[in-house]
Coordinates of C-alpha atoms in Angstrom, one line a residue:
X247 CA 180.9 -48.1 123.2
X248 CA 178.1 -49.5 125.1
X249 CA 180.2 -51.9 126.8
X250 CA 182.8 -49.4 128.2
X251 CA 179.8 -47.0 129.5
X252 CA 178.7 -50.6 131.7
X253 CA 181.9 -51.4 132.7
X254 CA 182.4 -47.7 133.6
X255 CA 178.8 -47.8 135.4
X256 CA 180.1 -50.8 137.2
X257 CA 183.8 -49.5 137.9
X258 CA 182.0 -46.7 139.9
X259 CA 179.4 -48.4 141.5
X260 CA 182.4 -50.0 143.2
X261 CA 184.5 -47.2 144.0
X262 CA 181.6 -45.5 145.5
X263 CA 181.0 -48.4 148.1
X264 CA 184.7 -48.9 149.0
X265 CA 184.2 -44.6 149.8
X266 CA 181.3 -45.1 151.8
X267 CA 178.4 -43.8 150.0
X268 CA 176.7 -47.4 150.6
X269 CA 176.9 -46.5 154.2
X270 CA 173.5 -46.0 154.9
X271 CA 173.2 -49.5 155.7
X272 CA 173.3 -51.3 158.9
X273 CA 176.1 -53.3 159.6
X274 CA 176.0 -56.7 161.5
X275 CA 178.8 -55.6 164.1
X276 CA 177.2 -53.8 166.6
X277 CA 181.1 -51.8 167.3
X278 CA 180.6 -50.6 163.8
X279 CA 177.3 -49.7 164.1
X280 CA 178.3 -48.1 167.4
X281 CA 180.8 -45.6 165.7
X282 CA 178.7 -44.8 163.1
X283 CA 176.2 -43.6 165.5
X284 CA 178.5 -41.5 167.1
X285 CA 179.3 -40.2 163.7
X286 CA 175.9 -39.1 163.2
X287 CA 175.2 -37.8 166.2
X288 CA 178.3 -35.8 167.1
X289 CA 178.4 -33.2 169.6
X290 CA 175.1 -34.6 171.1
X291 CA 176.1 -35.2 174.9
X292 CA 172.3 -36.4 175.3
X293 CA 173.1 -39.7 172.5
X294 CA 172.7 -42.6 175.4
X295 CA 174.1 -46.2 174.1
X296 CA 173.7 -49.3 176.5
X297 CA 175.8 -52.3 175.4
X298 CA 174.3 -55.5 177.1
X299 CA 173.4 -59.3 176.6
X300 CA 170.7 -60.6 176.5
X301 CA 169.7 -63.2 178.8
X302 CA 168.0 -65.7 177.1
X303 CA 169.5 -66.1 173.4
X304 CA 172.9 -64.6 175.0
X305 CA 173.7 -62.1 172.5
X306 CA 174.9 -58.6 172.5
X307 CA 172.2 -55.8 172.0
X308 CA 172.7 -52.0 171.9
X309 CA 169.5 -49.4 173.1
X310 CA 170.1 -46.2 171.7
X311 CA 168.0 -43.2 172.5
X312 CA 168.3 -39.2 173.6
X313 CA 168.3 -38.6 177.0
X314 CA 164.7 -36.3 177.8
X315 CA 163.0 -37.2 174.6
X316 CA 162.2 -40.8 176.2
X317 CA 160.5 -42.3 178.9
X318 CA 163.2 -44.1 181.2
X319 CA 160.3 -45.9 183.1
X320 CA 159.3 -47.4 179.7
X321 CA 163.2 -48.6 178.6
X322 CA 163.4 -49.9 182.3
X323 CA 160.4 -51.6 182.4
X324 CA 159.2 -52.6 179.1
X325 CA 163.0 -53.1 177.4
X326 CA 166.3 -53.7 179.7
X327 CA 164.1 -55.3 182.5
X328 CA 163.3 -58.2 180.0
X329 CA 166.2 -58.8 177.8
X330 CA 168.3 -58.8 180.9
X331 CA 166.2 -60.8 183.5
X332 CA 163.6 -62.5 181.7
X333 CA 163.4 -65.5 179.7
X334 CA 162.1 -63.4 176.3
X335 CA 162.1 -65.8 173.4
X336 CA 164.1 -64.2 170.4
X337 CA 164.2 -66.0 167.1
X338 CA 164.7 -62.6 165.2
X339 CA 164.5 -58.7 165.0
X340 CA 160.5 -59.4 163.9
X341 CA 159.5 -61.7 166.7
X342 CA 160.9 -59.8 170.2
X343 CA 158.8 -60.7 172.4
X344 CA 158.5 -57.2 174.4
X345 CA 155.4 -55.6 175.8
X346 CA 155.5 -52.1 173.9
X347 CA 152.9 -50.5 171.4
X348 CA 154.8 -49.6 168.3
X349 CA 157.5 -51.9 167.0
X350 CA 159.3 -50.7 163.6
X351 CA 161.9 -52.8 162.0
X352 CA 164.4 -50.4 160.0
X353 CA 167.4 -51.1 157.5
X354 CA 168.4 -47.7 156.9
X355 CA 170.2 -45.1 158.9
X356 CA 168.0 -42.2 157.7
X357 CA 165.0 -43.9 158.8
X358 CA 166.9 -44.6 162.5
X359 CA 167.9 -40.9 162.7
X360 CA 164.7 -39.5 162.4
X361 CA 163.1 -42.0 164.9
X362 CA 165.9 -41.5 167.5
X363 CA 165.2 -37.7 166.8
X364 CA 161.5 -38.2 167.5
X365 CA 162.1 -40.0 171.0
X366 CA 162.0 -43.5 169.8
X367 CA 164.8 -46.1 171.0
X368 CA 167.0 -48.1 168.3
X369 CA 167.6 -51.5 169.2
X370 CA 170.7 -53.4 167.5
X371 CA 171.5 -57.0 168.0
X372 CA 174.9 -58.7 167.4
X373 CA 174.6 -60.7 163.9
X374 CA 171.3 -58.3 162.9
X375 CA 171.8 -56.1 159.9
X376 CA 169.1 -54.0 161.2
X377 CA 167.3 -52.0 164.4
X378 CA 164.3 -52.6 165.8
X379 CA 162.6 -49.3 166.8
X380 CA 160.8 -48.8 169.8
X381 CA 157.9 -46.2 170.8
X382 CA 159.7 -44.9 174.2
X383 CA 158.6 -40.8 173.6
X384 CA 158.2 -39.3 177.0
X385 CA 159.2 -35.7 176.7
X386 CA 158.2 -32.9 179.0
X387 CA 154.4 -32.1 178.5
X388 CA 152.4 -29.0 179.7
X389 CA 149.0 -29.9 181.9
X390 CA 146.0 -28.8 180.0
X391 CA 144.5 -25.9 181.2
X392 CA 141.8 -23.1 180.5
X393 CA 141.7 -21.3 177.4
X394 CA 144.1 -17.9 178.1
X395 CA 142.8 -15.7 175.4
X396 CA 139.0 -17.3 174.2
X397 CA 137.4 -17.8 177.6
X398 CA 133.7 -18.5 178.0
X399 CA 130.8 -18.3 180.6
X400 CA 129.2 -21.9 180.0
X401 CA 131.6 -23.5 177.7
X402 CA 134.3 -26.0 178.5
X403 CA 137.8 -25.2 180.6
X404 CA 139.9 -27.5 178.3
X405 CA 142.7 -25.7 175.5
X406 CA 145.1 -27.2 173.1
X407 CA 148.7 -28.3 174.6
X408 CA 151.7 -28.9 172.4
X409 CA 151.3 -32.1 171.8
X410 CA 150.0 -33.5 168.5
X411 CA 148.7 -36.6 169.9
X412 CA 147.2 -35.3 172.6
X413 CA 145.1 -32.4 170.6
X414 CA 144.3 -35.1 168.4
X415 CA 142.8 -37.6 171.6
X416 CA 140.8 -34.1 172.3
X417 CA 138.9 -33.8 169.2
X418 CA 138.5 -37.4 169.4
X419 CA 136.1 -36.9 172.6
X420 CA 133.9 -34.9 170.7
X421 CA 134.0 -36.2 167.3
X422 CA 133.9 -40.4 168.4
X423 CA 133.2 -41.1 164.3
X424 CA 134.6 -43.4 162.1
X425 CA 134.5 -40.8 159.1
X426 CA 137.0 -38.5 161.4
X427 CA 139.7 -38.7 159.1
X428 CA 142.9 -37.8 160.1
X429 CA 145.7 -37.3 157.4
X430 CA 149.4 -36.7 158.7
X431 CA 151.9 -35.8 156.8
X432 CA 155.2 -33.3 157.5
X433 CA 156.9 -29.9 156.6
X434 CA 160.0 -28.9 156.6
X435 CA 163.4 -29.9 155.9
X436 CA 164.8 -29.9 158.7
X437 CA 162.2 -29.7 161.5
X438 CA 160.4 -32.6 159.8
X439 CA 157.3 -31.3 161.6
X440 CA 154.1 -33.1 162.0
X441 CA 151.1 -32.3 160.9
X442 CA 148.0 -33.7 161.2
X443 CA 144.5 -32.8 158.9
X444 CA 141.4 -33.6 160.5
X445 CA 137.9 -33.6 158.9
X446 CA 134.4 -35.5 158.3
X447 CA 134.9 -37.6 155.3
X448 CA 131.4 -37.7 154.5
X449 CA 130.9 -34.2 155.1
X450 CA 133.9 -32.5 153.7
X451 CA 134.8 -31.2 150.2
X452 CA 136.8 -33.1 148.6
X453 CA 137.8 -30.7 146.5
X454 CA 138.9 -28.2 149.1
X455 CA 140.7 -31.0 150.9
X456 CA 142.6 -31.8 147.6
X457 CA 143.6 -27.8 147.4
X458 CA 144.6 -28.2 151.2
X459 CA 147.1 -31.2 150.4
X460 CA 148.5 -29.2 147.3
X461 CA 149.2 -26.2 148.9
X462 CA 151.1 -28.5 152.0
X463 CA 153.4 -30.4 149.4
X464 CA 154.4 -27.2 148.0
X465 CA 156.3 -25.7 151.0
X466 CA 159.7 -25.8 150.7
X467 CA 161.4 -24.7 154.1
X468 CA 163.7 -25.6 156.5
X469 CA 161.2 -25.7 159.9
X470 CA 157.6 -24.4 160.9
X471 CA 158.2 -23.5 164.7
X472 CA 154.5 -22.0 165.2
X473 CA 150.8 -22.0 163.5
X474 CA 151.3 -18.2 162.2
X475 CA 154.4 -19.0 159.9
X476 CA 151.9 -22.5 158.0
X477 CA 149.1 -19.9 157.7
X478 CA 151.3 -17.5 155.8
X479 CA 152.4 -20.0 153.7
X480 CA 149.1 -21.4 153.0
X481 CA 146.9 -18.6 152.7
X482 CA 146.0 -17.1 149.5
X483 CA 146.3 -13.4 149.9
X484 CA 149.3 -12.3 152.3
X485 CA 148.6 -8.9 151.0
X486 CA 145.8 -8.4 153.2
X487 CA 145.2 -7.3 157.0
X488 CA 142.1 -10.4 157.2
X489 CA 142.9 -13.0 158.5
X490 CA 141.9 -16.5 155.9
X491 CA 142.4 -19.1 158.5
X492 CA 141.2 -19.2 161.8
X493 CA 143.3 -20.4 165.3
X494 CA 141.8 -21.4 167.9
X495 CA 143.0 -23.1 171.2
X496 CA 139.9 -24.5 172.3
X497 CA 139.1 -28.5 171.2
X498 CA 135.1 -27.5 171.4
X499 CA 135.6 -25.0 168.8
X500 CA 137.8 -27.0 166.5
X501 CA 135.0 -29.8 166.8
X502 CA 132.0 -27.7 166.2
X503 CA 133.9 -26.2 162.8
X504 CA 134.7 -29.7 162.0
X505 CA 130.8 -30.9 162.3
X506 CA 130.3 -27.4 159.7
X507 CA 132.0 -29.3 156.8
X508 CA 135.5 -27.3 157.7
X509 CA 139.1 -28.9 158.2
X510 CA 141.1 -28.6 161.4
X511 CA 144.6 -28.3 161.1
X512 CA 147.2 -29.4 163.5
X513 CA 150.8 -28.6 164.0
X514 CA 153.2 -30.9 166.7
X515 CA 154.2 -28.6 169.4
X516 CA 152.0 -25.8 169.0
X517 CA 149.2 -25.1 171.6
X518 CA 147.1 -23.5 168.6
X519 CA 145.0 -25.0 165.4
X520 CA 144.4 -23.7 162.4
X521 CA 140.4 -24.2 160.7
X522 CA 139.7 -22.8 157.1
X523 CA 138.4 -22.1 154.8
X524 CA 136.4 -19.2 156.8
X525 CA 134.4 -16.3 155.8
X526 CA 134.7 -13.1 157.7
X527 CA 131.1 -13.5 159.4
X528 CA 132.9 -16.0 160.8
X529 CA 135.4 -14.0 162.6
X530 CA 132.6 -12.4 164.7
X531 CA 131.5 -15.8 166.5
X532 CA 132.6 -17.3 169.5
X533 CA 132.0 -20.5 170.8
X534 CA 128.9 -18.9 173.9
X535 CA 127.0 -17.6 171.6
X536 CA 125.9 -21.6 171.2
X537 CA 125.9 -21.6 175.0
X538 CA 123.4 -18.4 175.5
X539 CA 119.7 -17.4 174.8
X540 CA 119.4 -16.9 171.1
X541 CA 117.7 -13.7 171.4
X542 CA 121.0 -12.8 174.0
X543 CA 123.4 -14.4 171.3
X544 CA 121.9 -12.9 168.5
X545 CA 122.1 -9.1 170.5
X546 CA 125.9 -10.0 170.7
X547 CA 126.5 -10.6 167.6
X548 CA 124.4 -7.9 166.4
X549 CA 126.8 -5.5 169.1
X550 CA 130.2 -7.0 167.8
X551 CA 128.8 -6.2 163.7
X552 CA 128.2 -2.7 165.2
X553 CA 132.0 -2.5 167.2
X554 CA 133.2 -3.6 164.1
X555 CA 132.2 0.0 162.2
X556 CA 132.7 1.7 165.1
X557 CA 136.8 0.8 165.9
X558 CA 137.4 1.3 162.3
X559 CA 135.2 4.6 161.6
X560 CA 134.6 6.8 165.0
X561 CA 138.3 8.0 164.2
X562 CA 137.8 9.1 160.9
X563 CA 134.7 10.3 161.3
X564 CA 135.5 12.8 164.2
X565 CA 138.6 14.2 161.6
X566 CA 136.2 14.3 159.4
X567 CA 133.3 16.6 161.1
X568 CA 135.9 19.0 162.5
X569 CA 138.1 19.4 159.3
X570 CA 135.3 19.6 157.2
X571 CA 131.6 19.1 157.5
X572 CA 131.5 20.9 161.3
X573 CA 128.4 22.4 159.6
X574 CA 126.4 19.1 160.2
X575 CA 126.8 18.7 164.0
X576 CA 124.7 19.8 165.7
X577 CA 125.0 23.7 167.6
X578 CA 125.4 22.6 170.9
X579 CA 127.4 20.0 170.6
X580 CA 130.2 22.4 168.2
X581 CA 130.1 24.8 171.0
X582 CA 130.8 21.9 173.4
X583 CA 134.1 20.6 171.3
X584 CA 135.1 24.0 170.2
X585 CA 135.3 24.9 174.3
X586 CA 137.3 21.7 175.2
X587 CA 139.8 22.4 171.6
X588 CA 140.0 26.0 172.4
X589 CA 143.4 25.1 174.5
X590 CA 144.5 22.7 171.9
X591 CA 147.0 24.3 169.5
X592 CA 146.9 20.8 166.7
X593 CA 144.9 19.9 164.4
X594 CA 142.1 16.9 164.7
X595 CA 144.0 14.6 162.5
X596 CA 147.5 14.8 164.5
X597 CA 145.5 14.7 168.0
X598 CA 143.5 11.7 166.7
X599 CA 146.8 9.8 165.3
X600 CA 149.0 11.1 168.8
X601 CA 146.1 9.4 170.9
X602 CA 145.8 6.2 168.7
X603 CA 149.9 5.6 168.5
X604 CA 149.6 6.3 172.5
X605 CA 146.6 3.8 172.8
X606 CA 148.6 0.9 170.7
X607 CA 151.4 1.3 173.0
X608 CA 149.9 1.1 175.9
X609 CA 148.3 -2.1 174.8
X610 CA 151.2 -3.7 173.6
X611 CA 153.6 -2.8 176.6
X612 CA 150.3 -4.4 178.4
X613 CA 150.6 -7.9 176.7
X614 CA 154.4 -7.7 176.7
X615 CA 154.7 -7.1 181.0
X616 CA 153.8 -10.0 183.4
X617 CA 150.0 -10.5 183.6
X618 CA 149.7 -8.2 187.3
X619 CA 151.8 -5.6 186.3
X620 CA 150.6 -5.1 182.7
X621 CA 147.1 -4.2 184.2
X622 CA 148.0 -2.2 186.1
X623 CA 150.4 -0.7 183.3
X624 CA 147.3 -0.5 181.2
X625 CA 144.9 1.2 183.2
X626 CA 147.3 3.3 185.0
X627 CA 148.8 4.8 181.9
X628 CA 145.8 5.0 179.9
X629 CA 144.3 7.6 183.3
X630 CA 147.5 9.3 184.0
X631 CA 148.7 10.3 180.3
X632 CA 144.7 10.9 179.4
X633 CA 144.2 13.4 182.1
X634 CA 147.7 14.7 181.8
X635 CA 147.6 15.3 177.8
X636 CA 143.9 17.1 178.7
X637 CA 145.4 19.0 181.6
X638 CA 147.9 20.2 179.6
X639 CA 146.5 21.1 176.2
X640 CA 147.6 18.9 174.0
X641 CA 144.1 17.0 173.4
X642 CA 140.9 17.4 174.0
X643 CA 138.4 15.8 176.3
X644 CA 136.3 15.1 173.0
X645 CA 139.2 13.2 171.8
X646 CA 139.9 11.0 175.0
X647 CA 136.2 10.0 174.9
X648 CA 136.5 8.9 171.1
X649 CA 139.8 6.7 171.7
X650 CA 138.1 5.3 174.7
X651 CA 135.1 4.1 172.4
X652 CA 137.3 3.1 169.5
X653 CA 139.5 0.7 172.0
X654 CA 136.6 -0.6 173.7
X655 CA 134.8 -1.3 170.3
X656 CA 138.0 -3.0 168.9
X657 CA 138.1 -5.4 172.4
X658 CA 134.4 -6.7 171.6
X659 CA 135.8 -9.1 168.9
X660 CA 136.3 -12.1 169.9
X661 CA 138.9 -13.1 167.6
X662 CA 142.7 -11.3 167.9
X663 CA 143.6 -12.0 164.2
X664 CA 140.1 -9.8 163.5
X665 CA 140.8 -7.1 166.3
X666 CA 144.7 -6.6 164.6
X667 CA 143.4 -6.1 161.7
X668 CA 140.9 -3.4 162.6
X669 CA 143.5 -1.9 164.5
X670 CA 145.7 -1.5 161.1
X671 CA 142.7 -0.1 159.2
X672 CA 142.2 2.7 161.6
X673 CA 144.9 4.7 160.1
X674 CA 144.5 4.9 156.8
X675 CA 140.7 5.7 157.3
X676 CA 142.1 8.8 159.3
X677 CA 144.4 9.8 156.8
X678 CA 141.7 9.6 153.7
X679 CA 139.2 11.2 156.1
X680 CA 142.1 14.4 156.9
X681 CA 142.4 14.6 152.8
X682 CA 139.0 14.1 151.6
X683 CA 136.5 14.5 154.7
X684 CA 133.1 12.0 153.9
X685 CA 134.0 11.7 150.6
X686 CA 137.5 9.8 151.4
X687 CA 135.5 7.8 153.7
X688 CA 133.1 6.7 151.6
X689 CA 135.8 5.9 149.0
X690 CA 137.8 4.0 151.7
X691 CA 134.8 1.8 152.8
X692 CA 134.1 0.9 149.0
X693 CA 138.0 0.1 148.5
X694 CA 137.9 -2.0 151.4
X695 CA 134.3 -4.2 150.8
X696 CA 136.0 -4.5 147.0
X697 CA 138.6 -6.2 148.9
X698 CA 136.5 -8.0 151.1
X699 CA 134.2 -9.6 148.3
X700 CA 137.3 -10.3 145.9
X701 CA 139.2 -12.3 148.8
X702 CA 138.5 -15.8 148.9
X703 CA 139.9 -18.5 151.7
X704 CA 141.1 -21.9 150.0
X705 CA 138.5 -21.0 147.0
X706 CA 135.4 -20.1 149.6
X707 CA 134.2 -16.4 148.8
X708 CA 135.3 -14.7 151.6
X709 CA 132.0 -12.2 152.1
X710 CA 130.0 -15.1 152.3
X711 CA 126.6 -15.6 153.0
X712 CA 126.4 -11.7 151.6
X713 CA 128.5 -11.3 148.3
X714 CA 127.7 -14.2 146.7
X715 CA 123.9 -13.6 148.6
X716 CA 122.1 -17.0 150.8
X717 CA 119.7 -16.0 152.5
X718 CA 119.2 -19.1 154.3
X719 CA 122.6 -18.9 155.7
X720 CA 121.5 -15.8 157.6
X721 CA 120.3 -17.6 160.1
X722 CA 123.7 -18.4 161.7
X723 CA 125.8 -14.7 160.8
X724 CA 124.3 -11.3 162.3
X725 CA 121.7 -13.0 164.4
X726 CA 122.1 -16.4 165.7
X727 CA 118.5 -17.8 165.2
X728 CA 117.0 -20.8 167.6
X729 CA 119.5 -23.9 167.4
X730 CA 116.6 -26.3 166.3
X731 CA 115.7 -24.0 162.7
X732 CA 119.7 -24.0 162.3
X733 CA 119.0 -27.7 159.9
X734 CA 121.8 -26.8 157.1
X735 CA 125.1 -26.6 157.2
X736 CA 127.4 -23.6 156.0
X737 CA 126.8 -23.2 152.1
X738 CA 130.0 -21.9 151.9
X739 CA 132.2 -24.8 152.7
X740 CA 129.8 -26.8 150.2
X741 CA 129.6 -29.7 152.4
X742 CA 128.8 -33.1 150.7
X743 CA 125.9 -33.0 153.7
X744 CA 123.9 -30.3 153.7
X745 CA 121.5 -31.4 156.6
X746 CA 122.7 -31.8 159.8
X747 CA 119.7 -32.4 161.8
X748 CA 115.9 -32.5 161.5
X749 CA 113.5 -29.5 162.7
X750 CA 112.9 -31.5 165.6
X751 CA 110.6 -28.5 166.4
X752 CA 108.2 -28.8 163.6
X753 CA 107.6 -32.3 164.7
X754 CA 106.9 -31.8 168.2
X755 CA 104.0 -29.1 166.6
X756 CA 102.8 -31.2 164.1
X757 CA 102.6 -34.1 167.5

């Protein structure tokens, strides 16, 4: 019995070669090695094959590559100029003698397809029962230029392009370390796409970078196009409006989390990076307040903490004092709103929630337009329909002024995940606040710091330095103290490094 399963084994071992499932090697005949590319690539007008013979060991070669995914100057100059014109010595696939970076000897046609894919060029020669692939990628690249959504006053002009080595030869200039670590690996079944994990080795948790790496391996898609759709996959809570991982587009920002003990996460062709884990303190700083006056910075910060109440609260609040506690505003003041309301025929809640809908329109038909006409979209609109809903009774002058606030508080973050989320948590405030008055609002408040202090990014406590308590990491949240007392790093990322510079201060007292 055991002999028939062998010869069985055997039998269709055989007939599977004579079918073709042994395929995936390379064949010494470069015209069937020629067909089966054109197998593989079918319907690809952009598949370029060059026959020719080389000059000095006069044998026939094929260069295979996709038209715009190369460079032409670098096949012309670095490939066909030599094998046709030059005296290159060739013994075999492993000792061409041409002037490129990256040389990759393959035997398998799964290993060619991808590098063709990638913008390498697949060399064949006649009697070689493999291809030599060559670095040639030269597809079209964007010119860095300034930050479009994160600008600064002091702080560098440079952002992220959508090139992975290029973002990677950015954070290079400001990290030049040996322990910057970079760990690539790729997603996606299809897409195949790149990405690449930067970090201090002798600063970052290991542990968190071994949750990182788990969390990659376990995605199981057919392609990542853009930063948002990794973070989903990643994050631990997507039943949340916070945002666990931050994206940025500038390289000084990626740097300085990197020096905090964080991980920088980059994605081929996307002009964003990702950084985790984060806290939600983090959220409310931006790369000048480093660039400032501490006692300026730390007035910011303490301003954006303060816009961050406001956005979410002034709403509710004002539904709140009309619908039900009108007896705790003061007398002038309720004569004041009831005289501009006395034309309006809704209540508070529907004129808050017909102003807010308004307000989110407006903004998003503002980002959607070209740049020129969506200002002028923006402010138009916001005058015209303000003055015209106040001329005509439908809301009060009260109300305009509170939208106004509640907008401008919400454009004070400086991070666009943060302000969305804000933006969604406006509502339901409103709608508790029209049901309940203070009490709903105190009861939505306490729902939504349980949530806060229960979230966690990539196993950091997301309320961090306040729920768990540090005090000594208060010295870099709602104030942003002198840069020579900031000595530790983040206890929340639990850096394998605490200190990251000496009081330099305290010396030049003690001196």
């Amino acid at each position: 019995m055991r002999h028939t399963f062998r010869r069985i084994g055997k039998n269709i071992r055989m007939k599977d070669w004579i079918n073709g499932s042994q395929d995936d090697l390379i064949s010494t005949d470069l015209s069937v090695n020629l067909k089966k590319l054109h197998a593989i690539f079918s319907d690809a007008p952009d598949l370029i094959t060059t026959k020719f013979l080389m000059k000095q060991s006069n044998q026939s070669a094929l260069l295979v590559y996709l038209d715009g995914m190369v460079d032409k100057s670098i096949i012309n100059n670095n490939v066909l100029r030599p094998l046709l014109f030059e005296s290159i010595t060739y013994t075999d696939m492993n000792h061409l003698d041409i002037s490129l970076g990256t040389r990759q000897p393959s035997q398998s046609w799964k290993e060619i397809k991808q590098g063709i894919l990638r913008g390498r060029s697949g060399l064949f020669v006649e009697g070689e029962a493999q291809c030599l692939q060559l670095d040639t990628q030269g597809w079209p690249q964007r010119d860095i230029n300034e930050p479009a959504t994160e600008t600064v006053l002091k702080g560098s002009r440079q952002s992220f392009v959508e090139s992975l080595g290029q973002n990677i030869s950015m954070i290079r200039r400001y990290i030049p370390d040996t322990e910057l670590k970079i760990k690539e690996m790729s997603v996606g079944a299809r897409s195949q796409t790149k990405i690449a994990l930067l970090y201090l080795d002798d600063v970052m948790n290991s542990g968190i970078l071994q949750d990182l790496e788990a969390r990659l391996k376990k995605i199981h898609i057919d392609s990542i196009i853009n930063i948002g759709e990794l973070e989903e996959l990643i994050e631990s809570n997507s039943f949340t409006p916070f945002p666990q991982f931050l994206t940025t587009e500038r390289p000084d920002s990626a740097a300085s989390h990197i020096f905090q003990g964080r991980v920088v996460i980059l994605v081929d062709h996307s002009p964003w990076v990702m950084v985790g884990p984060m806290t939600l303190s983090s959220f409310f700083q931006s790369a000048d307040d480093y660039s400032m006056r501490w006692i300026t910075a730390s007035f910011i910060r303490m301003l954006r903490f303060a816009s961050f109440f406001v956005s979410i609260f002034l709403p509710a609040l004002y539904i709140a004092g009309l619908t039900f506690h009108y007896e705790i505003i003061p007398l002038d003041l309720i004569l004041s709103i009831g005289e501009s309301r006395e034309r309006v025929p809704i209540p508070p809640f529907l004129e808050a929630i017909i102003m807010e809908i308004t307000l989110e329109m407006l903004r998003e038909a503002g980002l959607r337009l070209p740049s020129k006409i969506g200002q002028t979209v923006g402010i138009v609109g916001g005058i015209v329909i303000g003055q015209a809903a106040v001329s005509a009774g439908i809301v009060s002058n009260i109300m305009v002024i509170v939208v106004a606030a509640t907008a401008i508080a919400s454009f004070i973050m400086p991070n666009t995940d943060l302000s969305a989320a804000i933006r969604i948590l406006r509502f339901p405030m409103m709608i508790v606040s029209y049901m309940f008055g203070v009490v709903g609002i105190v009861i939505g408040m306490m729902v939504m710091v349980v949530h806060l202090i229960t979230l966690d990014s990539m196993g950091t406590p997301y309320g961090s330095p306040f729920a768990p308590f540090h005090i000594a990491a208060l010295k870099d949240n709602i104030v942003r103290l002198p840069i020579w007392s900031l000595i530790k790093r983040p206890q929340s990322n639990r850096p394998k490094q605490m200190i990251r510079q000496e009081n330099t201060k305290k010396s030049d007292d003690t001196r």
